[in-house]
Coordinates of C-alpha atoms and ligand atoms in Angstrom, one line a residue:
M1 CA 0.0 0.0 0.0
C2 CA 1.9 3.0 -1.4
G3 CA 5.4 2.3 -2.5
I4 CA 8.5 4.4 -1.6
V5 CA 12.0 4.4 -3.0
G6 CA 15.1 6.4 -2.6
Y7 CA 18.5 6.4 -4.3
I8 CA 21.9 7.8 -3.6
G9 CA 25.0 7.0 -5.6
N10 CA 26.8 8.0 -8.9
R11 CA 24.1 7.1 -11.3
D12 CA 21.1 9.1 -12.7
A13 CA 18.8 9.1 -9.7
K14 CA 15.7 9.9 -11.6
E15 CA 16.0 7.0 -13.9
I16 CA 16.7 4.5 -11.1
I17 CA 13.8 6.0 -9.0
L18 CA 11.3 5.8 -11.9
D19 CA 12.4 2.3 -12.8
S20 CA 12.1 1.2 -9.2
L21 CA 8.7 2.9 -8.8
Q22 CA 7.5 0.9 -11.8
R23 CA 8.2 -2.3 -10.0
L24 CA 6.4 -1.0 -6.9
E25 CA 3.3 0.2 -8.8
Y26 CA 1.3 -2.8 -7.7
R27 CA 1.4 -1.3 -4.2
G28 CA -0.7 1.7 -5.2
Y29 CA -1.1 3.5 -8.5
D30 CA -3.4 6.5 -8.3
S31 CA -0.7 9.1 -8.4
A32 CA 3.1 9.2 -8.2
G33 CA 5.9 11.7 -7.7
I34 CA 9.6 12.2 -7.4
A35 CA 11.9 14.6 -5.6
L36 CA 15.6 15.1 -6.7
I37 CA 18.4 17.2 -5.3
D38 CA 20.1 18.6 -8.4
E39 CA 23.7 19.6 -9.0
K40 CA 23.0 23.1 -7.7
N41 CA 21.4 21.7 -4.6
H42 CA 17.9 22.7 -5.6
M43 CA 14.9 20.5 -4.8
V44 CA 13.2 19.4 -8.1
V45 CA 9.8 17.9 -7.5
Q46 CA 7.4 16.5 -10.0
K47 CA 4.1 14.8 -9.2
E48 CA 1.4 13.5 -11.4
V49 CA -2.0 11.8 -11.2
G50 CA -2.1 8.3 -12.7
R51 CA 0.5 5.7 -13.4
I52 CA 4.3 5.8 -13.4
D53 CA 4.4 5.9 -17.2
N54 CA 2.7 9.2 -17.0
L55 CA 5.1 10.5 -14.3
R56 CA 8.0 9.3 -16.4
N57 CA 6.8 11.2 -19.5
E58 CA 6.3 14.4 -17.5
V59 CA 9.6 14.1 -15.7
Y60 CA 11.4 13.7 -19.0
K61 CA 9.4 16.5 -20.6
Y62 CA 10.0 19.1 -17.8
N63 CA 13.1 17.9 -16.0
G64 CA 14.8 15.6 -18.4
E65 CA 18.0 17.7 -18.1
V66 CA 18.2 17.5 -14.4
E67 CA 21.4 15.9 -13.1
S68 CA 20.9 14.3 -9.8
Q69 CA 22.4 11.4 -7.8
L70 CA 20.1 11.6 -4.9
G71 CA 16.3 11.4 -4.7
I72 CA 13.1 9.8 -3.5
G73 CA 9.9 8.7 -5.1
H74 CA 6.5 7.5 -4.2
T75 CA 3.5 5.7 -5.8
R76 CA 0.3 6.4 -3.9
W77 CA -2.8 4.5 -2.8
A78 CA -5.0 7.2 -1.4
T79 CA -6.1 7.1 2.3
H80 CA -6.4 10.7 3.4
G81 CA -7.2 13.2 0.7
R82 CA -8.4 12.9 -2.9
V83 CA -6.4 11.7 -5.8
N84 CA -4.8 14.8 -7.2
E85 CA -1.3 16.3 -7.7
Q86 CA -1.3 18.2 -4.4
N87 CA -1.9 15.1 -2.4
A88 CA 0.6 13.0 -4.3
H89 CA 4.0 12.5 -2.6
P90 CA 6.8 13.7 -2.1
H91 CA 5.7 16.4 0.2
C92 CA 7.8 19.5 0.8
D93 CA 8.0 22.4 3.2
S94 CA 7.1 25.7 1.8
K95 CA 10.7 26.7 1.1
K96 CA 11.3 23.3 -0.6
R97 CA 14.3 22.5 1.5
F98 CA 13.0 19.2 2.7
A99 CA 11.1 16.4 0.9
I100 CA 9.5 13.3 2.3
V101 CA 7.8 10.2 1.0
H102 CA 5.6 8.3 3.5
N103 CA 3.7 5.0 3.6
G104 CA 1.3 4.5 6.6
I105 CA -1.1 6.7 8.5
I106 CA -0.4 9.6 10.9
E107 CA -3.3 9.3 13.2
N108 CA -2.9 12.6 15.1
Y109 CA -2.3 14.6 12.0
Q110 CA -5.2 17.0 12.6
V111 CA -3.9 18.2 15.9
L112 CA -0.4 18.5 14.6
R113 CA -1.6 20.3 11.5
K114 CA -3.4 22.8 13.7
I115 CA -0.4 23.4 15.9
L116 CA 1.9 23.8 12.8
T117 CA -0.5 26.1 11.0
D118 CA -0.7 28.3 14.1
K119 CA 3.1 28.5 14.0
G120 CA 2.9 29.8 10.4
H121 CA 3.3 26.6 8.3
T122 CA 1.4 26.6 5.1
F123 CA 0.0 23.2 4.0
S124 CA -0.6 22.5 0.4
S125 CA -2.3 19.1 0.6
E126 CA -5.1 17.3 2.5
T127 CA -2.9 14.4 3.5
D128 CA -1.9 13.2 6.9
S129 CA 1.7 12.7 5.6
E130 CA 2.4 16.4 5.0
V131 CA 2.6 17.1 8.7
L132 CA 5.8 15.0 8.7
V133 CA 7.7 17.4 6.5
H134 CA 6.5 20.5 8.4
L135 CA 7.6 18.8 11.7
I136 CA 11.0 18.1 10.2
E137 CA 11.3 21.7 9.1
E138 CA 10.2 22.8 12.6
F139 CA 12.8 20.6 14.4
Y140 CA 15.7 21.2 12.0
K141 CA 18.4 23.2 13.7
E142 CA 20.3 25.4 11.3
E143 CA 23.4 25.4 13.3
E144 CA 23.5 21.6 13.6
R145 CA 22.4 20.7 10.1
N146 CA 21.3 17.3 11.2
L147 CA 18.4 15.8 9.2
Q148 CA 18.5 12.7 11.3
S149 CA 17.7 14.4 14.5
A150 CA 15.0 16.6 12.9
V151 CA 13.3 13.4 11.6
V152 CA 13.6 11.6 15.0
E153 CA 12.2 14.6 16.9
A154 CA 9.3 14.7 14.4
L155 CA 8.6 11.0 14.8
K156 CA 8.5 11.4 18.6
V157 CA 5.4 13.5 18.3
V158 CA 3.5 11.5 15.7
E159 CA 1.2 8.7 16.5
G160 CA 0.6 6.1 13.8
T161 CA 2.5 4.1 11.3
Y162 CA 5.2 5.0 8.9
G163 CA 7.8 3.8 6.5
L164 CA 9.4 7.0 5.3
A165 CA 12.4 8.6 3.5
A166 CA 13.5 12.2 3.9
I167 CA 16.0 14.4 2.1
C168 CA 17.2 18.0 2.7
I169 CA 19.0 20.3 0.3
D170 CA 21.4 21.4 3.0
E171 CA 22.6 17.8 3.4
P172 CA 22.6 16.7 -0.2
Y173 CA 24.6 13.5 0.5
K174 CA 22.2 11.6 2.7
I175 CA 18.7 10.0 2.9
V176 CA 17.1 9.4 6.3
G177 CA 14.7 6.5 6.5
A178 CA 12.5 5.3 9.4
R179 CA 10.0 2.6 10.0
N180 CA 7.1 1.9 12.3
G181 CA 4.5 -0.5 11.0
S182 CA 5.2 0.0 7.3
P183 CA 8.0 -2.0 5.7
L184 CA 11.3 -0.5 4.7
V185 CA 14.4 -2.2 3.2
L186 CA 17.8 -0.9 2.4
G187 CA 19.6 -2.1 -0.6
I188 CA 23.4 -2.0 -0.6
G189 CA 25.2 -1.5 -3.9
E190 CA 28.8 -0.5 -4.8
N191 CA 29.1 3.1 -3.8
E192 CA 25.4 3.4 -4.1
M193 CA 22.5 2.7 -1.8
F194 CA 18.7 2.2 -2.3
I195 CA 15.8 2.4 0.1
A196 CA 12.4 1.0 -0.7
S197 CA 9.2 -0.3 0.9
D198 CA 9.6 -3.6 -0.9
V199 CA 12.7 -5.6 -2.2
N200 CA 11.0 -6.0 -5.6
A201 CA 11.8 -2.4 -6.3
I202 CA 15.5 -2.7 -6.1
M203 CA 16.2 -6.3 -7.1
P204 CA 17.8 -5.5 -10.5
Y205 CA 20.3 -3.3 -8.7
T206 CA 21.3 -5.3 -5.7
K207 CA 20.5 -8.5 -3.8
N208 CA 22.2 -7.4 -0.6
V209 CA 19.5 -5.9 1.7
V210 CA 19.0 -4.9 5.2
Y211 CA 15.6 -5.1 6.7
I212 CA 14.8 -2.0 8.8
E213 CA 12.7 -2.9 11.9
D214 CA 10.0 -0.9 13.7
K215 CA 11.2 2.2 15.5
E216 CA 14.5 2.1 13.7
V217 CA 16.1 5.0 11.8
V218 CA 18.6 4.6 9.0
V219 CA 21.0 7.3 7.8
I220 CA 22.2 6.4 4.3
K221 CA 25.1 7.8 2.3
S222 CA 26.4 6.4 -1.0
E223 CA 29.1 4.4 0.6
K224 CA 27.8 3.5 4.0
F225 CA 24.7 3.4 6.3
K226 CA 24.1 3.5 10.0
T227 CA 21.0 2.4 11.9
Y228 CA 19.8 3.8 15.2
T229 CA 17.0 3.5 17.6
L230 CA 14.7 6.5 18.2
D231 CA 17.0 7.2 21.2
Y232 CA 20.0 7.6 18.9
Q233 CA 21.6 4.3 20.0
R234 CA 23.5 2.6 17.3
I235 CA 22.2 -0.8 16.1
E236 CA 24.3 -3.3 14.1
K237 CA 22.3 -4.9 11.3
S238 CA 23.0 -8.0 9.3
I239 CA 22.9 -8.1 5.5
T240 CA 20.5 -10.6 3.9
V241 CA 21.1 -11.9 0.4
V242 CA 17.8 -12.1 -1.5
D243 CA 17.8 -15.2 -3.7
W244 CA 14.9 -14.2 -6.0
D245 CA 16.0 -13.9 -9.6
V246 CA 15.0 -10.9 -11.6
D247 CA 13.0 -12.9 -14.1
A248 CA 10.6 -13.6 -11.3
I249 CA 9.5 -10.0 -11.3
S250 CA 9.2 -9.5 -15.0
K251 CA 6.2 -10.6 -17.2
G252 CA 8.4 -12.6 -19.6
D253 CA 6.3 -13.6 -22.6
Y254 CA 3.0 -13.2 -20.8
E255 CA 0.6 -10.3 -21.5
T256 CA 0.1 -9.7 -17.8
F257 CA 1.6 -10.7 -14.4
M258 CA -1.6 -12.3 -13.4
L259 CA -1.7 -14.6 -16.4
K260 CA 2.0 -15.5 -15.8
E261 CA 1.2 -16.2 -12.2
I262 CA -1.8 -18.4 -13.0
F263 CA 0.4 -20.4 -15.3
E264 CA 3.3 -20.6 -12.8
Q265 CA 1.1 -22.5 -10.4
P266 CA 2.2 -26.0 -11.1
N267 CA 5.8 -25.0 -10.5
A268 CA 5.0 -22.9 -7.5
I269 CA 3.4 -25.9 -5.9
V270 CA 6.4 -28.0 -6.6
D271 CA 8.5 -25.3 -4.9
A272 CA 6.2 -25.4 -1.9
L273 CA 6.4 -29.2 -1.6
R274 CA 10.1 -29.5 -2.2
G275 CA 12.0 -31.1 0.7
R276 CA 8.9 -31.1 2.9
V277 CA 7.0 -34.1 1.7
H278 CA 8.3 -37.6 2.3
A279 CA 5.5 -39.7 0.9
R280 CA 7.1 -43.1 1.7
D281 CA 7.3 -42.2 5.4
G282 CA 3.9 -40.5 5.4
A283 CA 5.8 -37.5 6.8
V284 CA 5.9 -33.8 6.3
K285 CA 8.9 -31.8 7.5
F286 CA 8.9 -28.0 8.0
G287 CA 12.1 -26.1 8.6
G288 CA 10.8 -23.1 10.6
L289 CA 7.8 -24.6 12.4
D290 CA 8.4 -24.2 16.0
L291 CA 5.9 -27.0 17.0
T292 CA 7.1 -29.9 19.1
P293 CA 5.3 -33.2 18.8
E294 CA 4.1 -32.8 22.4
H295 CA 2.6 -29.4 21.7
A296 CA 1.0 -30.7 18.5
K297 CA -0.6 -33.6 20.3
N298 CA -2.1 -31.3 22.9
I299 CA -3.6 -28.7 20.5
D300 CA -7.3 -28.7 21.4
K301 CA -8.4 -25.9 19.0
V302 CA -7.0 -24.0 16.0
I303 CA -7.9 -20.5 15.2
I304 CA -7.0 -19.3 11.7
T305 CA -7.1 -15.6 11.0
A306 CA -6.5 -13.7 7.7
C307 CA -8.0 -11.3 5.2
G308 CA -9.4 -11.5 1.7
T309 CA -8.1 -14.4 -0.4
S310 CA -6.0 -15.6 2.4
W311 CA -9.2 -15.8 4.5
H312 CA -10.6 -18.1 1.8
S313 CA -7.6 -20.4 2.0
A314 CA -8.1 -20.4 5.8
L315 CA -11.6 -21.7 5.3
V316 CA -10.3 -24.6 3.2
G317 CA -7.6 -25.1 5.9
K318 CA -10.4 -25.5 8.5
Y319 CA -11.9 -28.3 6.5
M320 CA -8.5 -30.0 6.1
I321 CA -7.4 -29.7 9.7
E322 CA -10.7 -30.9 11.0
R323 CA -10.6 -33.8 8.6
F324 CA -6.9 -34.8 8.8
A325 CA -6.0 -33.8 12.4
E326 CA -9.4 -34.0 14.0
I327 CA -9.0 -30.7 15.8
P328 CA -11.8 -28.1 15.9
V329 CA -11.0 -25.0 13.8
E330 CA -12.4 -21.5 13.9
V331 CA -11.7 -19.1 11.1
D332 CA -11.8 -15.4 11.8
Y333 CA -11.4 -12.3 9.7
A334 CA -8.3 -10.7 11.1
S335 CA -10.1 -7.3 11.3
E336 CA -12.7 -8.9 13.5
F337 CA -10.4 -11.0 15.6
R338 CA -8.3 -8.0 16.7
Y339 CA -11.3 -5.9 17.8
R340 CA -13.2 -8.5 19.8
N341 CA -12.2 -10.4 22.8
P342 CA -11.0 -13.7 21.4
V343 CA -11.1 -16.4 24.0
L344 CA -7.8 -18.3 23.7
G345 CA -6.9 -21.4 25.8
K346 CA -3.4 -22.5 26.6
N347 CA -3.6 -25.4 24.2
N348 CA -5.0 -23.4 21.3
L349 CA -2.9 -22.8 18.2
V350 CA -3.3 -19.6 16.2
I351 CA -2.4 -19.6 12.5
V352 CA -2.2 -16.3 10.6
I353 CA -2.1 -16.4 6.8
S354 CA -0.8 -13.5 4.6
Q355 CA 0.7 -13.5 1.2
S356 CA 2.5 -10.2 1.8
G357 CA 3.1 -10.7 5.5
E358 CA 2.4 -7.0 6.0
T359 CA -1.4 -6.8 6.1
A360 CA -2.2 -4.4 9.0
D361 CA -5.3 -6.3 10.2
T362 CA -3.6 -9.6 10.1
L363 CA -0.4 -8.3 11.8
E364 CA -2.5 -6.8 14.6
A365 CA -4.5 -10.1 15.0
L366 CA -1.1 -11.9 15.4
R367 CA 0.0 -9.4 18.0
E368 CA -3.3 -9.7 19.9
A369 CA -3.0 -13.5 19.9
K370 CA 0.6 -13.3 21.2
R371 CA -0.5 -10.8 23.9
K372 CA -3.0 -13.3 25.0
G373 CA -0.2 -15.9 25.3
A374 CA -1.1 -18.0 22.3
K375 CA 1.4 -19.7 20.1
V376 CA 1.2 -18.3 16.6
I377 CA 2.3 -19.8 13.3
G378 CA 2.6 -17.4 10.4
I379 CA 2.1 -18.7 6.8
T380 CA 3.5 -16.0 4.5
N381 CA 5.0 -15.6 1.1
V382 CA 7.3 -12.7 1.5
I383 CA 10.6 -13.6 3.2
G384 CA 11.5 -11.4 6.0
S385 CA 8.0 -9.8 6.2
T386 CA 6.8 -8.5 9.5
I387 CA 4.4 -11.4 10.1
A388 CA 7.1 -13.9 9.3
K389 CA 9.4 -12.2 11.8
E390 CA 6.8 -11.8 14.6
S391 CA 5.4 -15.3 14.5
D392 CA 6.6 -18.0 16.9
G393 CA 7.1 -20.4 14.0
G394 CA 6.4 -20.0 10.3
I395 CA 6.0 -21.7 7.0
Y396 CA 6.9 -19.9 3.8
L397 CA 4.7 -20.4 0.8
H398 CA 7.6 -20.3 -1.7
A399 CA 5.3 -19.1 -4.4
G400 CA 7.9 -16.5 -5.6
P401 CA 7.1 -12.8 -6.0
E402 CA 3.4 -12.3 -6.7
I403 CA 3.0 -9.0 -8.5
G404 CA -0.6 -9.2 -9.8
V405 CA -2.8 -7.5 -7.3
A406 CA -5.3 -10.3 -7.5
S407 CA -3.8 -13.2 -5.7
T408 CA -3.5 -16.5 -7.6
K409 CA -0.4 -18.6 -7.1
A410 CA 0.0 -17.5 -3.5
F411 CA -3.6 -18.7 -2.8
L412 CA -2.7 -22.1 -4.4
N413 CA 0.4 -22.4 -2.3
Q414 CA -1.6 -21.5 0.8
L415 CA -3.9 -24.4 0.1
I416 CA -1.0 -26.8 -0.4
T417 CA 0.8 -25.5 2.7
L418 CA -2.4 -25.9 4.8
A419 CA -2.8 -29.4 3.4
M420 CA 0.8 -30.3 4.4
L421 CA 0.3 -28.7 7.9
A422 CA -3.0 -30.6 8.4
I423 CA -1.3 -33.9 7.5
Y424 CA 1.7 -33.0 9.7
I425 CA -0.4 -32.4 12.7
G426 CA -2.6 -35.4 11.8
R427 CA 0.3 -37.7 11.8
L428 CA 1.5 -36.4 15.1
K429 CA -2.0 -37.3 16.5
N430 CA -4.0 -40.2 15.2
M431 CA -3.5 -40.4 11.5
P432 CA -2.1 -43.9 10.5
L433 CA 1.0 -44.2 8.3
Y434 CA -0.9 -45.6 5.3
E435 CA -3.2 -42.6 5.4
G436 CA -0.3 -40.2 5.5
E437 CA 1.3 -42.0 2.6
R438 CA -1.9 -42.0 0.6
L439 CA -2.5 -38.3 1.1
L440 CA 1.0 -37.3 0.3
E441 CA 1.2 -39.4 -2.8
E442 CA -2.0 -37.7 -4.0
L443 CA -0.7 -34.3 -3.1
A444 CA 2.4 -34.9 -5.3
L445 CA 0.1 -35.4 -8.3
I446 CA -1.6 -32.0 -8.0
P447 CA 0.9 -29.9 -10.0
Q448 CA 0.4 -32.2 -13.0
K449 CA -3.4 -32.0 -12.7
I450 CA -3.3 -28.3 -12.5
A451 CA -1.1 -28.2 -15.6
E452 CA -3.8 -30.3 -17.4
V453 CA -6.5 -27.7 -16.5
L454 CA -4.2 -24.9 -17.8
E455 CA -4.0 -26.7 -21.1
Q456 CA -7.7 -26.0 -21.5
A457 CA -7.2 -22.3 -21.2
D458 CA -8.5 -21.6 -24.7
K459 CA -11.6 -23.5 -24.1
I460 CA -12.2 -21.8 -20.8
K461 CA -11.6 -18.4 -22.6
E462 CA -14.3 -19.3 -25.1
I463 CA -16.8 -20.0 -22.3
A464 CA -15.8 -16.8 -20.4
L465 CA -16.3 -14.6 -23.5
K466 CA -20.0 -15.6 -23.5
Y467 CA -20.4 -13.8 -20.2
V468 CA -18.5 -10.6 -20.8
H469 CA -21.6 -8.4 -20.7
T470 CA -23.1 -10.0 -17.6
T471 CA -23.5 -7.7 -14.6
N472 CA -24.0 -10.3 -11.9
F473 CA -22.7 -13.7 -11.1
L474 CA -23.4 -16.3 -8.5
Y475 CA -20.8 -18.9 -7.5
L476 CA -21.9 -22.0 -5.6
G477 CA -20.0 -24.8 -4.0
R478 CA -20.3 -27.1 -1.0
G479 CA -18.0 -28.6 1.6
F480 CA -14.3 -28.1 0.6
N481 CA -15.4 -26.2 -2.4
Y482 CA -17.6 -23.6 -0.7
P483 CA -14.5 -21.4 -0.1
I484 CA -13.6 -21.8 -3.7
A485 CA -17.0 -20.3 -4.6
L486 CA -16.1 -17.3 -2.5
E487 CA -12.7 -17.0 -4.0
G488 CA -14.0 -17.4 -7.6
A489 CA -16.5 -14.6 -6.9
L490 CA -13.8 -12.4 -5.4
K491 CA -11.5 -12.9 -8.4
L492 CA -14.3 -11.8 -10.7
K493 CA -15.2 -8.8 -8.6
E494 CA -11.6 -7.6 -8.2
I495 CA -10.5 -7.6 -11.8
S496 CA -13.7 -7.4 -14.0
Y497 CA -15.8 -5.2 -11.7
I498 CA -18.8 -7.5 -12.2
H499 CA -20.8 -8.0 -9.1
A500 CA -20.4 -11.6 -7.9
E501 CA -21.5 -13.5 -4.8
G502 CA -20.2 -16.8 -3.5
Y503 CA -22.5 -19.0 -1.4
P504 CA -22.6 -22.5 0.0
A505 CA -24.8 -24.1 -2.7
A506 CA -27.5 -25.3 -0.3
E507 CA -27.9 -21.7 1.0
M508 CA -29.2 -20.6 -2.4
K509 CA -32.7 -21.6 -1.6
H510 CA -32.7 -19.5 1.6
G511 CA -32.5 -16.2 -0.3
P512 CA -30.2 -15.8 -3.4
I513 CA -32.6 -18.0 -5.4
A514 CA -34.8 -14.8 -5.7
L515 CA -32.1 -13.4 -8.0
I516 CA -32.1 -16.2 -10.5
D517 CA -33.5 -15.4 -13.9
E518 CA -32.2 -15.8 -17.5
N519 CA -29.6 -13.0 -16.8
M520 CA -28.0 -14.7 -13.9
P521 CA -25.1 -17.0 -14.6
V522 CA -24.4 -19.4 -11.8
V523 CA -21.0 -21.1 -11.6
F524 CA -21.3 -24.5 -9.8
I525 CA -18.2 -26.3 -8.5
A526 CA -19.4 -29.8 -8.6
P527 CA -16.7 -32.5 -8.1
K528 CA -17.9 -36.1 -7.9
D529 CA -17.7 -36.3 -4.2
S530 CA -20.1 -37.1 -1.3
L531 CA -22.2 -33.9 -2.2
Y532 CA -22.4 -34.4 -5.9
E533 CA -26.1 -35.5 -5.9
K534 CA -27.0 -32.6 -3.7
I535 CA -25.3 -30.1 -6.0
M536 CA -27.2 -31.6 -8.9
S537 CA -30.5 -30.7 -7.2
N538 CA -29.3 -27.2 -6.8
I539 CA -28.5 -27.1 -10.5
E540 CA -32.0 -28.3 -11.2
E541 CA -33.4 -25.4 -9.1
V542 CA -31.4 -22.8 -11.1
K543 CA -32.5 -24.4 -14.4
A544 CA -36.1 -24.4 -13.3
R545 CA -35.8 -20.6 -13.1
A546 CA -34.1 -20.2 -16.4
G547 CA -30.7 -19.4 -14.9
R548 CA -27.5 -20.0 -16.9
V549 CA -25.3 -22.7 -15.5
I550 CA -21.6 -23.1 -15.8
V551 CA -20.2 -26.3 -14.1
V552 CA -16.7 -27.2 -13.1
T553 CA -16.6 -30.9 -12.5
D554 CA -14.4 -34.0 -12.8
L555 CA -17.3 -36.3 -13.9
D556 CA -18.6 -36.7 -17.5
D557 CA -22.2 -37.3 -16.7
S558 CA -25.0 -37.3 -19.3
V559 CA -27.5 -35.7 -16.9
M560 CA -25.1 -32.9 -16.2
R561 CA -24.5 -32.4 -19.9
Q562 CA -28.3 -31.9 -20.4
K563 CA -28.6 -29.5 -17.6
A564 CA -25.5 -27.3 -17.8
D565 CA -25.0 -24.5 -20.4
D566 CA -21.2 -24.9 -20.2
I567 CA -19.1 -27.5 -18.5
I568 CA -15.4 -27.3 -17.7
Y569 CA -13.9 -30.8 -17.0
V570 CA -11.0 -31.0 -14.6
P571 CA -8.9 -34.0 -13.5
S572 CA -10.1 -35.9 -10.4
T573 CA -8.4 -35.9 -7.1
I574 CA -9.6 -36.6 -3.6
E575 CA -12.3 -34.4 -2.2
E576 CA -10.0 -32.7 0.3
F577 CA -7.6 -31.5 -2.5
S578 CA -10.2 -30.7 -5.1
P579 CA -10.2 -27.0 -4.2
M580 CA -6.7 -26.7 -5.6
I581 CA -7.8 -27.9 -9.0
N582 CA -11.2 -26.3 -9.1
I583 CA -10.0 -22.8 -8.5
I584 CA -7.9 -22.8 -11.7
P585 CA -10.9 -22.4 -14.2
L586 CA -12.4 -19.8 -11.9
Q587 CA -9.2 -17.7 -12.0
L588 CA -9.2 -18.0 -15.8
I589 CA -12.8 -17.1 -16.2
A590 CA -12.3 -13.9 -14.2
Y591 CA -9.1 -13.2 -16.1
Y592 CA -10.6 -13.6 -19.6
I593 CA -13.7 -11.6 -18.8
A594 CA -11.6 -8.8 -17.4
R595 CA -9.3 -8.8 -20.4
A596 CA -12.2 -8.8 -22.8
K597 CA -13.4 -5.7 -21.0
E598 CA -9.9 -4.2 -21.6
L599 CA -9.3 -3.8 -17.9
D600 CA -5.9 -3.6 -16.2
V601 CA -6.0 -6.9 -14.4
D602 CA -2.7 -6.4 -12.8
K603 CA -3.7 -3.2 -11.2
P604 CA -7.5 -3.2 -10.6
R605 CA -9.0 0.1 -9.6
N606 CA -9.0 1.0 -6.0
L607 CA -7.0 -2.0 -4.9
A608 CA -3.5 -2.4 -3.6
K609 CA -1.4 -5.5 -3.2
S610 CA -0.7 -5.2 0.5
V611 CA -3.1 -3.4 2.7
T612 CA -0.9 -1.9 5.4
V613 CA -3.6 0.4 6.8
E614 CA -6.7 -0.5 8.8
Ligands
AGP1 C1 -6.4 -10.9 -3.2 O1 -6.8 -11.1 -4.5 C2 -6.8 -9.7 -2.7 N1 -6.2 -8.6 -3.4 C3 -6.8 -9.4 -1.2 O2 -8.1 -9.9 -0.8 C4 -5.7 -10.0 -0.3 O3 -5.9 -11.4 -0.3 C5 -5.9 -9.5 1.1 O4 -5.7 -8.1 1.1 C6 -4.9 -10.2 2.1 O5 -3.6 -9.9 1.7 P1 -2.4 -10.8 2.3 O6 -2.6 -12.2 1.9 O7 -1.2 -10.2 1.7 O8 -2.5 -10.6 3.8

């Protein structure tokens, strides 16, 4: 949510910042801006509404000649203040001596703004962030020329969250960064340094990074950096080498990141399974899972908490853990969990799931669970993310970077990870060896089965194109596939802006059936499992009301052929793993409808990849 970058070195700062912002665009893309200190030590600022391409054109049109080796940039996802040039970052003081980019929310900005206005500061935006730069100006001591202390003193009076970078024309050889609740990472190059809210931004330039922690301040010069607490105490930091390769963050031959990520799913699953599944011993092994067999045996309840797509995977996880480990599971929206009084017992296990590992609601739910003394396992994709760090034990998804805002491969890897975890706990409890073997053997076949669904992409596209002009959709599934109905509907909503609802199929008759007419397509997820006949009755109910029926199934059944308008056949697996296969056609349906509507599926309107505000 909002992306920030900074550069200091010998190269053209504007080009590096624009290039890095482009890779961060998935974090927010309603407006963007850049601030450079030029060779005459002037602050050059350019801000534009819209995408980074637009900013790039305008920067080269008006400031193409500017020579600068130091600057900061920002791509915005609006929270406070409309989407316009004034509200875009960087924000400057009125004399344009200081510039800041900020990610997060300053909660007490109204009080601070009033105080600063009374002292004579003139504000030019409606944002909460702008108070930061005025505070820095206020605390800057001319005689000391110490941007770091001005930033620190400013941070001492703000309440809220921040990942920020600040520059000053009187100290044109440093960037000061600070973090509290919004990620910040430093990239170390040769006689050059980078700062960003996300490693993706700087990956082509360096793989050596330092993760800045909450309440830490970093002072960056081209050849060195120093980190401090807010009390000016030095902190030694270690360098992490990021092993993602740059291809992972480019589209390659695909038209969009989302399509690339959908097609990467068989490989992503193989990466998640690698080294963890030992089918012949019926065993799963996790590196970072801090769960002793004694603890696992004593777990009497599991609470899974997450948001959005990750919450849907949590629902599938509930079914799996209850089935394989025979432990009751509750699933909670993280935003609800953190604001009620969750009752946690000493043998409860809390699992938080988050692709980004930075979702504010999920992070706060984790913290609340820990405050209550619960053991927390974090399932995340982004290595070194805050949730990964703050969890007692963790499992990485190993899906690789997910750039498309609508989650696809991370969701799949969440399902596979939850399946492994459920089997792992099950084996520590009552699951017999032969059952562990059977499940793990079946799990190993899932990548190939998904590849077979992907081979049908053209056929699925043909079906999807029939529904491009539809304005409403219903998705129905039962049991393990009820969450898949929710996820299929969410994918369609997110990227095609078509209203869609997911429901447990049997609930249709308790209300949504009133919506059914010839204009309402209903997607049924109908694997040949214990609930197949029941779903068939639900299909009859829709057909009796002239609804249009699209079915995803693994059974070639003549009755179904008569009833359904369109059928997508998928390979069979066991009921418990069928969600992993059934979600693929739903991702593709949403994708092809959105593309036919010429929408930007990688950056759907109003959304951001990681929601680091409440
Ligand atoms: C996924 O398509 C969505 N964009 C969104 O619902 C997402 O799953 C949610 O914001 C949670 O994100 P996280 O997994 O990074 O915590």
